[in-house]
mmCIF file of C-alpha atoms and ligand atoms in Angstrom:
data_model
loop_
_atom_site.group_PDB
_atom_site.id
_atom_site.type_symbol
_atom_site.label_atom_id
_atom_site.label_comp_id
_atom_site.label_asym_id
_atom_site.label_seq_id
_atom_site.Cartn_x
_atom_site.Cartn_y
_atom_site.Cartn_z
ATOM 1 C CA UNK A 144 16.083 -2.508 -4.803
ATOM 2 C CA UNK A 145 15.050 -3.034 -8.394
ATOM 3 C CA UNK A 146 12.894 -0.052 -9.080
ATOM 4 C CA UNK A 147 11.471 0.339 -12.541
ATOM 5 C CA UNK A 148 9.392 3.147 -13.902
ATOM 6 C CA UNK A 149 5.826 2.526 -14.963
ATOM 7 C CA UNK A 150 4.669 3.967 -18.266
ATOM 8 C CA UNK A 151 3.152 6.993 -16.532
ATOM 9 C CA UNK A 152 5.445 7.676 -13.578
ATOM 10 C CA UNK A 153 3.705 10.792 -12.303
ATOM 11 C CA UNK A 154 0.055 11.775 -12.446
ATOM 12 C CA UNK A 155 -0.884 15.415 -12.257
ATOM 13 C CA UNK A 156 -4.323 16.394 -11.058
ATOM 14 C CA UNK A 157 -6.195 19.265 -12.653
ATOM 15 C CA UNK A 158 -6.286 21.172 -9.386
ATOM 16 C CA UNK A 159 -4.702 24.555 -8.870
ATOM 17 C CA UNK A 160 -3.650 26.152 -5.633
ATOM 18 C CA UNK A 161 -5.655 29.159 -4.593
ATOM 19 C CA UNK A 162 -5.227 31.471 -1.650
ATOM 20 C CA UNK A 163 -2.671 30.900 1.069
ATOM 21 C CA UNK A 164 -0.759 27.659 1.169
ATOM 22 C CA UNK A 165 -1.201 25.513 4.285
ATOM 23 C CA UNK A 166 1.874 24.906 6.396
ATOM 24 C CA UNK A 167 3.519 21.584 7.122
ATOM 25 C CA UNK A 168 1.835 21.774 10.545
ATOM 26 C CA UNK A 169 -1.575 22.277 8.879
ATOM 27 C CA UNK A 170 -1.068 19.212 6.688
ATOM 28 C CA UNK A 171 0.133 17.172 9.653
ATOM 29 C CA UNK A 172 -2.959 18.196 11.627
ATOM 30 C CA UNK A 173 -5.262 17.186 8.747
ATOM 31 C CA UNK A 174 -3.532 13.828 8.297
ATOM 32 C CA UNK A 175 -3.444 13.181 12.042
ATOM 33 C CA UNK A 176 -7.215 13.741 12.168
ATOM 34 C CA UNK A 177 -7.849 11.193 9.443
ATOM 35 C CA UNK A 178 -5.143 8.775 10.563
ATOM 36 C CA UNK A 179 -4.549 9.401 14.277
ATOM 37 C CA UNK A 180 -1.053 8.206 15.265
ATOM 38 C CA UNK A 181 -2.592 6.503 18.330
ATOM 39 C CA UNK A 182 -4.289 4.064 15.939
ATOM 40 C CA UNK A 183 -0.927 2.667 14.801
ATOM 41 C CA UNK A 184 0.372 -0.676 16.056
ATOM 42 C CA UNK A 185 2.731 -0.404 19.018
ATOM 43 C CA UNK A 186 5.773 -1.418 16.950
ATOM 44 C CA UNK A 187 4.995 1.088 14.231
ATOM 45 C CA UNK A 188 6.493 4.580 13.791
ATOM 46 C CA UNK A 189 4.219 7.116 12.133
ATOM 47 C CA UNK A 190 3.664 10.857 11.850
ATOM 48 C CA UNK A 191 6.028 13.677 10.903
ATOM 49 C CA UNK A 192 9.535 12.295 10.331
ATOM 50 C CA UNK A 193 11.275 15.514 9.345
ATOM 51 C CA UNK A 194 10.412 18.996 8.125
ATOM 52 C CA UNK A 195 9.870 22.555 9.362
ATOM 53 C CA UNK A 196 6.305 22.888 10.716
ATOM 54 C CA UNK A 197 6.033 26.521 9.555
ATOM 55 C CA UNK A 198 7.050 25.865 5.924
ATOM 56 C CA UNK A 199 4.321 26.387 3.305
ATOM 57 C CA UNK A 200 3.070 23.330 1.379
ATOM 58 C CA UNK A 201 1.806 23.810 -2.163
ATOM 59 C CA UNK A 202 2.479 20.368 -3.580
ATOM 60 C CA UNK A 203 2.487 16.968 -1.895
ATOM 61 C CA UNK A 204 3.994 13.763 -3.269
ATOM 62 C CA UNK A 205 2.258 10.518 -2.242
ATOM 63 C CA UNK A 206 4.417 7.366 -2.244
ATOM 64 C CA UNK A 207 4.380 3.864 -0.786
ATOM 65 C CA UNK A 208 8.149 3.732 -0.175
ATOM 66 C CA UNK A 209 10.666 6.479 0.547
ATOM 67 C CA UNK A 210 13.571 5.339 -1.634
ATOM 68 C CA UNK A 211 16.071 7.392 -3.651
ATOM 69 C CA UNK A 212 13.980 6.949 -6.819
ATOM 70 C CA UNK A 213 10.703 8.206 -5.294
ATOM 71 C CA UNK A 214 12.587 11.070 -3.629
ATOM 72 C CA UNK A 215 13.993 11.953 -7.092
ATOM 73 C CA UNK A 216 10.432 12.041 -8.421
ATOM 74 C CA UNK A 217 9.170 14.186 -5.567
ATOM 75 C CA UNK A 218 12.020 16.681 -5.923
ATOM 76 C CA UNK A 219 11.600 16.836 -9.704
ATOM 77 C CA UNK A 220 7.890 17.509 -9.208
ATOM 78 C CA UNK A 221 8.648 20.373 -6.814
ATOM 79 C CA UNK A 222 6.926 18.742 -3.839
ATOM 80 C CA UNK A 223 7.207 20.452 -0.438
ATOM 81 C CA UNK A 224 6.101 17.363 1.489
ATOM 82 C CA UNK A 225 6.170 13.609 0.910
ATOM 83 C CA UNK A 226 3.468 11.454 2.478
ATOM 84 C CA UNK A 227 4.643 7.847 2.590
ATOM 85 C CA UNK A 228 2.992 4.607 3.671
ATOM 86 C CA UNK A 229 6.080 2.745 4.872
ATOM 87 C CA UNK A 230 8.195 4.248 7.678
ATOM 88 C CA UNK A 231 11.655 5.378 6.544
ATOM 89 C CA UNK A 232 12.986 4.919 10.078
ATOM 90 C CA UNK A 233 11.127 2.032 11.712
ATOM 91 C CA UNK A 234 13.858 0.767 13.996
ATOM 92 C CA UNK A 235 16.001 2.894 16.290
ATOM 93 C CA UNK A 236 18.945 4.579 14.622
ATOM 94 C CA UNK A 237 22.040 6.153 16.155
ATOM 95 C CA UNK A 238 23.198 7.885 12.978
ATOM 96 C CA UNK A 239 21.721 9.579 9.939
ATOM 97 C CA UNK A 240 25.155 10.204 8.445
ATOM 98 C CA UNK A 241 25.024 10.946 4.736
ATOM 99 C CA UNK A 242 27.280 7.926 4.198
ATOM 100 C CA UNK A 243 24.373 5.589 5.056
ATOM 101 C CA UNK A 244 21.511 4.663 2.714
ATOM 102 C CA UNK A 245 18.757 6.161 4.845
ATOM 103 C CA UNK A 246 20.932 9.003 6.115
ATOM 104 C CA UNK A 247 21.533 10.041 2.506
ATOM 105 C CA UNK A 248 17.758 10.249 2.000
ATOM 106 C CA UNK A 249 17.344 12.272 5.205
ATOM 107 C CA UNK A 250 20.063 14.676 4.070
ATOM 108 C CA UNK A 251 18.562 15.131 0.620
ATOM 109 C CA UNK A 252 15.127 15.888 2.031
ATOM 110 C CA UNK A 253 16.363 18.354 4.652
ATOM 111 C CA UNK A 254 18.688 20.119 2.207
ATOM 112 C CA UNK A 255 15.807 20.407 -0.267
ATOM 113 C CA UNK A 256 13.447 21.649 2.466
ATOM 114 C CA UNK A 257 11.055 18.767 1.785
ATOM 115 C CA UNK A 258 9.124 17.397 4.772
ATOM 116 C CA UNK A 259 8.285 13.711 5.281
ATOM 117 C CA UNK A 260 5.181 12.279 6.923
ATOM 118 C CA UNK A 261 4.287 8.592 7.395
ATOM 119 C CA UNK A 262 0.819 7.033 7.760
ATOM 120 C CA UNK A 263 1.220 3.253 8.046
ATOM 121 C CA UNK A 264 -0.831 0.896 10.238
ATOM 122 C CA UNK A 265 -2.918 3.898 11.370
ATOM 123 C CA UNK A 266 -3.950 4.267 7.701
ATOM 124 C CA UNK A 267 -4.468 0.486 7.385
ATOM 125 C CA UNK A 268 -6.947 0.429 10.264
ATOM 126 C CA UNK A 269 -8.816 3.627 9.288
ATOM 127 C CA UNK A 270 -12.272 3.648 7.673
ATOM 128 C CA UNK A 271 -11.757 4.356 4.845
ATOM 129 C CA UNK A 272 -8.258 2.938 4.921
ATOM 130 C CA UNK A 273 -5.618 1.346 2.730
ATOM 131 C CA UNK A 274 -7.595 -1.839 2.031
ATOM 132 C CA UNK A 275 -10.759 0.055 1.043
ATOM 133 C CA UNK A 276 -8.876 1.353 -1.986
ATOM 134 C CA UNK A 277 -7.700 -2.204 -2.699
ATOM 135 C CA UNK A 278 -11.251 -3.578 -2.319
ATOM 136 C CA UNK A 279 -12.533 -0.893 -4.694
ATOM 137 C CA UNK A 280 -10.294 -2.246 -7.468
ATOM 138 C CA UNK A 281 -12.353 -5.459 -7.281
ATOM 139 C CA UNK A 282 -15.697 -3.699 -6.896
ATOM 140 C CA UNK A 283 -16.287 -5.453 -3.562
ATOM 141 C CA UNK A 284 -19.553 -4.579 -1.808
ATOM 142 C CA UNK A 285 -20.822 -5.014 1.732
ATOM 143 C CA UNK A 286 -17.377 -4.283 3.133
ATOM 144 C CA UNK A 287 -16.404 -5.241 6.674
ATOM 145 C CA UNK A 288 -12.998 -5.398 8.387
ATOM 146 C CA UNK A 289 -10.935 -8.586 8.285
ATOM 147 C CA UNK A 290 -8.850 -7.958 11.412
ATOM 148 C CA UNK A 291 -10.582 -5.895 14.101
ATOM 149 C CA UNK A 292 -8.564 -3.650 16.465
ATOM 150 C CA UNK A 293 -8.043 -4.939 19.989
ATOM 151 C CA UNK A 294 -11.184 -4.107 22.047
ATOM 152 C CA UNK A 295 -10.637 -0.912 23.986
ATOM 153 C CA UNK A 296 -7.636 0.125 21.892
ATOM 154 C CA UNK A 297 -7.657 3.667 20.450
ATOM 155 C CA UNK A 298 -8.600 2.419 16.971
ATOM 156 C CA UNK A 299 -11.470 0.254 18.213
ATOM 157 C CA UNK A 300 -14.697 1.399 16.520
ATOM 158 C CA UNK A 301 -17.223 -0.184 14.152
ATOM 159 C CA UNK A 302 -15.943 -0.321 10.579
ATOM 160 C CA UNK A 303 -12.296 0.022 11.505
ATOM 161 C CA UNK A 304 -9.742 -2.717 11.087
ATOM 162 C CA UNK A 305 -7.011 -4.058 8.839
ATOM 163 C CA UNK A 306 -8.114 -5.687 5.575
ATOM 164 C CA UNK A 307 -11.608 -5.811 4.125
ATOM 165 C CA UNK A 308 -14.099 -8.560 3.290
ATOM 166 C CA UNK A 309 -16.708 -8.108 0.570
ATOM 167 C CA UNK A 310 -18.637 -9.690 -2.276
ATOM 168 C CA UNK A 311 -17.407 -9.732 -5.863
ATOM 169 C CA UNK A 312 -19.860 -8.273 -8.420
ATOM 170 C CA UNK A 313 -20.000 -11.741 -10.010
ATOM 171 C CA UNK A 314 -18.564 -15.060 -8.862
ATOM 172 C CA UNK A 315 -15.548 -16.377 -10.742
ATOM 173 C CA UNK A 316 -13.116 -19.236 -10.463
ATOM 174 C CA UNK A 317 -9.848 -18.792 -8.614
ATOM 175 C CA UNK A 318 -7.943 -18.940 -11.917
ATOM 176 C CA UNK A 319 -10.197 -16.236 -13.377
ATOM 177 C CA UNK A 320 -9.839 -14.140 -10.248
ATOM 178 C CA UNK A 321 -6.045 -14.366 -10.396
ATOM 179 C CA UNK A 322 -6.067 -13.088 -13.992
ATOM 180 C CA UNK A 323 -8.605 -10.422 -13.036
ATOM 181 C CA UNK A 324 -6.455 -9.321 -10.100
ATOM 182 C CA UNK A 325 -3.415 -8.997 -12.341
ATOM 183 C CA UNK A 326 -5.483 -6.787 -14.647
ATOM 184 C CA UNK A 327 -7.038 -4.460 -12.032
ATOM 185 C CA UNK A 328 -4.006 -4.022 -9.771
ATOM 186 C CA UNK A 329 -1.089 -1.716 -10.616
ATOM 187 C CA UNK A 330 1.298 -3.486 -12.970
ATOM 188 C CA UNK A 331 4.336 -5.202 -11.462
ATOM 189 C CA UNK A 332 6.791 -7.849 -12.612
ATOM 190 C CA UNK A 333 5.524 -10.060 -9.780
ATOM 191 C CA UNK A 334 1.949 -10.112 -11.029
ATOM 192 C CA UNK A 335 -0.393 -12.352 -9.034
ATOM 193 C CA UNK A 336 -0.083 -16.021 -8.069
ATOM 194 C CA UNK A 337 -2.801 -18.105 -6.511
ATOM 195 C CA UNK A 338 -2.891 -21.137 -4.215
ATOM 196 C CA UNK A 339 -5.711 -23.654 -4.089
ATOM 197 C CA UNK A 340 -7.973 -25.382 -6.625
ATOM 198 C CA UNK A 341 -7.962 -23.169 -9.758
ATOM 199 C CA UNK A 342 -11.621 -24.162 -10.420
ATOM 200 C CA UNK A 343 -12.808 -23.142 -6.955
ATOM 201 C CA UNK A 344 -15.623 -20.578 -7.208
ATOM 202 C CA UNK A 345 -15.008 -17.300 -5.398
ATOM 203 C CA UNK A 346 -17.842 -15.002 -4.310
ATOM 204 C CA UNK A 347 -16.628 -13.603 -1.006
ATOM 205 C CA UNK A 348 -13.125 -12.141 -1.087
ATOM 206 C CA UNK A 349 -10.913 -10.847 1.721
ATOM 207 C CA UNK A 350 -8.186 -8.369 0.805
ATOM 208 C CA UNK A 351 -5.411 -6.900 2.926
ATOM 209 C CA UNK A 352 -2.841 -4.450 1.604
ATOM 210 C CA UNK A 353 0.754 -5.377 2.443
ATOM 211 C CA UNK A 354 1.934 -8.454 4.327
ATOM 212 C CA UNK A 355 -1.187 -10.388 5.326
ATOM 213 C CA UNK A 356 0.434 -13.631 6.508
ATOM 214 C CA UNK A 357 -0.789 -13.090 10.064
ATOM 215 C CA UNK A 358 -4.459 -12.850 9.038
ATOM 216 C CA UNK A 359 -4.795 -16.331 7.485
ATOM 217 C CA UNK A 360 -6.706 -17.704 10.493
ATOM 218 C CA UNK A 361 -9.042 -14.715 10.477
ATOM 219 C CA UNK A 362 -9.744 -15.186 6.769
ATOM 220 C CA UNK A 363 -10.627 -18.827 7.522
ATOM 221 C CA UNK A 364 -12.816 -17.850 10.484
ATOM 222 C CA UNK A 365 -14.619 -15.287 8.300
ATOM 223 C CA UNK A 366 -15.597 -18.056 5.876
ATOM 224 C CA UNK A 367 -14.410 -16.207 2.757
ATOM 225 C CA UNK A 368 -13.766 -18.091 -0.483
ATOM 226 C CA UNK A 369 -10.403 -16.439 -1.136
ATOM 227 C CA UNK A 370 -7.942 -14.066 0.489
ATOM 228 C CA UNK A 371 -5.729 -11.675 -1.496
ATOM 229 C CA UNK A 372 -2.694 -10.137 0.175
ATOM 230 C CA UNK A 373 1.110 -9.995 -0.259
ATOM 231 C CA UNK A 374 4.270 -11.664 1.025
ATOM 232 C CA UNK A 375 2.722 -15.108 1.581
ATOM 233 C CA UNK A 376 5.107 -17.917 2.465
ATOM 234 C CA UNK A 377 5.385 -21.626 1.655
ATOM 235 C CA UNK A 378 4.698 -23.217 5.060
ATOM 236 C CA UNK A 379 1.960 -20.916 6.417
ATOM 237 C CA UNK A 380 0.177 -20.936 3.025
ATOM 238 C CA UNK A 381 0.458 -24.703 2.580
ATOM 239 C CA UNK A 382 -0.704 -25.488 6.104
ATOM 240 C CA UNK A 383 -3.577 -22.996 5.790
ATOM 241 C CA UNK A 384 -4.826 -24.716 2.622
ATOM 242 C CA UNK A 385 -4.321 -28.203 4.068
ATOM 243 C CA UNK A 386 -6.575 -27.163 6.967
ATOM 244 C CA UNK A 387 -9.346 -26.263 4.509
ATOM 245 C CA UNK A 388 -8.777 -22.497 4.518
ATOM 246 C CA UNK A 389 -9.800 -20.107 1.748
ATOM 247 C CA UNK A 390 -7.857 -19.995 -1.512
ATOM 248 C CA UNK A 391 -4.971 -17.514 -1.515
ATOM 249 C CA UNK A 392 -3.842 -14.839 -3.938
ATOM 250 C CA UNK A 393 -0.366 -13.400 -3.481
ATOM 251 C CA UNK A 394 0.087 -10.019 -5.160
ATOM 252 C CA UNK A 395 3.072 -7.669 -5.156
ATOM 253 C CA UNK A 396 3.265 -5.758 -1.866
ATOM 254 C CA UNK A 397 3.545 -2.367 -3.609
ATOM 255 C CA UNK A 398 0.602 -3.137 -5.899
ATOM 256 C CA UNK A 399 -1.723 -3.816 -2.955
ATOM 257 C CA UNK A 400 -0.968 -0.456 -1.304
ATOM 258 C CA UNK A 401 -0.527 1.823 -4.328
ATOM 259 C CA UNK A 402 -4.344 2.152 -4.852
ATOM 260 C CA UNK A 403 -4.631 3.964 -1.503
ATOM 261 C CA UNK A 404 -2.394 6.793 -2.737
ATOM 262 C CA UNK A 405 -5.237 8.029 -4.963
ATOM 263 C CA UNK A 406 -7.597 8.298 -1.970
ATOM 264 C CA UNK A 407 -4.902 10.013 0.064
ATOM 265 C CA UNK A 408 -4.174 12.522 -2.699
ATOM 266 C CA UNK A 409 -7.874 13.273 -3.231
ATOM 267 C CA UNK A 410 -8.341 13.942 0.464
ATOM 268 C CA UNK A 411 -5.347 16.294 0.566
ATOM 269 C CA UNK A 412 -6.570 18.210 -2.505
ATOM 270 C CA UNK A 413 -10.143 18.503 -1.236
ATOM 271 C CA UNK A 414 -9.312 19.425 2.331
ATOM 272 C CA UNK A 415 -6.234 21.610 1.858
ATOM 273 C CA UNK A 416 -6.397 22.837 -1.741
ATOM 274 C CA UNK A 417 -2.878 21.623 -2.427
ATOM 275 C CA UNK A 418 -1.587 20.012 -5.601
ATOM 276 C CA UNK A 419 -0.719 16.343 -5.395
ATOM 277 C CA UNK A 420 1.607 14.020 -7.252
ATOM 278 C CA UNK A 421 0.996 10.269 -6.982
ATOM 279 C CA UNK A 422 3.995 8.039 -7.618
ATOM 280 C CA UNK A 423 3.473 5.136 -9.993
ATOM 281 C CA UNK A 424 7.056 4.023 -9.595
ATOM 282 C CA UNK A 425 6.970 0.301 -8.807
ATOM 283 C CA UNK A 426 9.106 -0.051 -5.675
ATOM 284 C CA UNK A 427 8.508 -3.776 -5.330
ATOM 285 C CA UNK A 428 11.907 -5.493 -5.234
ATOM 286 C CA UNK A 429 10.947 -8.186 -7.759
ATOM 287 C CA UNK A 430 11.841 -7.213 -11.317
ATOM 288 C CA UNK A 431 11.530 -10.446 -13.315
ATOM 289 C CA UNK A 432 8.763 -13.042 -13.473
ATOM 290 C CA UNK A 433 9.303 -16.161 -15.552
ATOM 291 C CA UNK A 434 6.531 -18.738 -15.692
ATOM 292 C CA UNK A 435 7.741 -22.284 -16.290
ATOM 293 C CA UNK A 436 6.484 -23.560 -19.657
ATOM 294 C CA UNK A 437 3.473 -25.850 -19.303
ATOM 295 C CA UNK A 438 3.471 -29.073 -21.335
ATOM 296 C CA UNK A 439 0.783 -27.737 -23.706
ATOM 297 C CA UNK A 440 2.820 -24.566 -24.234
ATOM 298 C CA UNK A 441 5.780 -26.489 -25.530
ATOM 299 C CA UNK A 442 6.246 -26.410 -29.250
ATOM 300 C CA UNK A 443 8.738 -28.483 -31.170
ATOM 301 C CA UNK A 444 11.871 -26.498 -31.868
ATOM 302 C CA UNK A 445 13.402 -26.688 -35.318
HETATM 303 ZN ZN1 LIG B 862 3.163 -2.300 3.248
#
């Protein structure tokens, strides 16, 4: 994984801890209220991953990915608990031996007495959720969910769902929107690429943090002008556009979910009086972006 540090890797809030520190169990209870584990998709694995419930928590590190580099940051910052978006252990494991990549992380956290909690699709579907923070970067108004929970499922309630649809403050072309997106999203090597007519006007925008491939049909059904998400692929994107679907913007996965960490940290500070550290370490795997020279960019070489 090609992790590179942003210019300001750690942000420190001007909040001090007063009174008694909450325990890991207190923090888990607060997070479970806001992001109930029952709201997660069936395949997902969320909640407390490791940590002593009775340990005090004075400082919490908020990260998208639990990787050695973000664990380094959290330990250096003196965090007692890491709240992550992506599950460290999504699939069944039969070993957390320290000789394995993930086992090494588990060992480091336990030895350092640092707890780990995951809020993933249960945070995506929440209101406010992961994509509200993404929508806020674009100033979208009149927000509504893109992908509604299955009727009767635990997460099913008005306002909840994965992704958000809203109106831009002012219409702009797809090319302008792509440049705008690259400017308002956290900086990555990947940047933003767009698919569709660059001159197409965009007023209504759908956004979905993380891999939004599976919501292409819903974006079309919603009648939006463009859909911004991550991890889009050649065939689904091409066939979607050929069928007259909205224009597409493909941002870096990490960049679409990093905005939520600020909301998460603010909630933890306000509700629990803890200090928070938000990781700005770009954990997207892509480290180089090279645009092919356009004909009008080419200059004669001496
Ligand atoms: Zn994700």
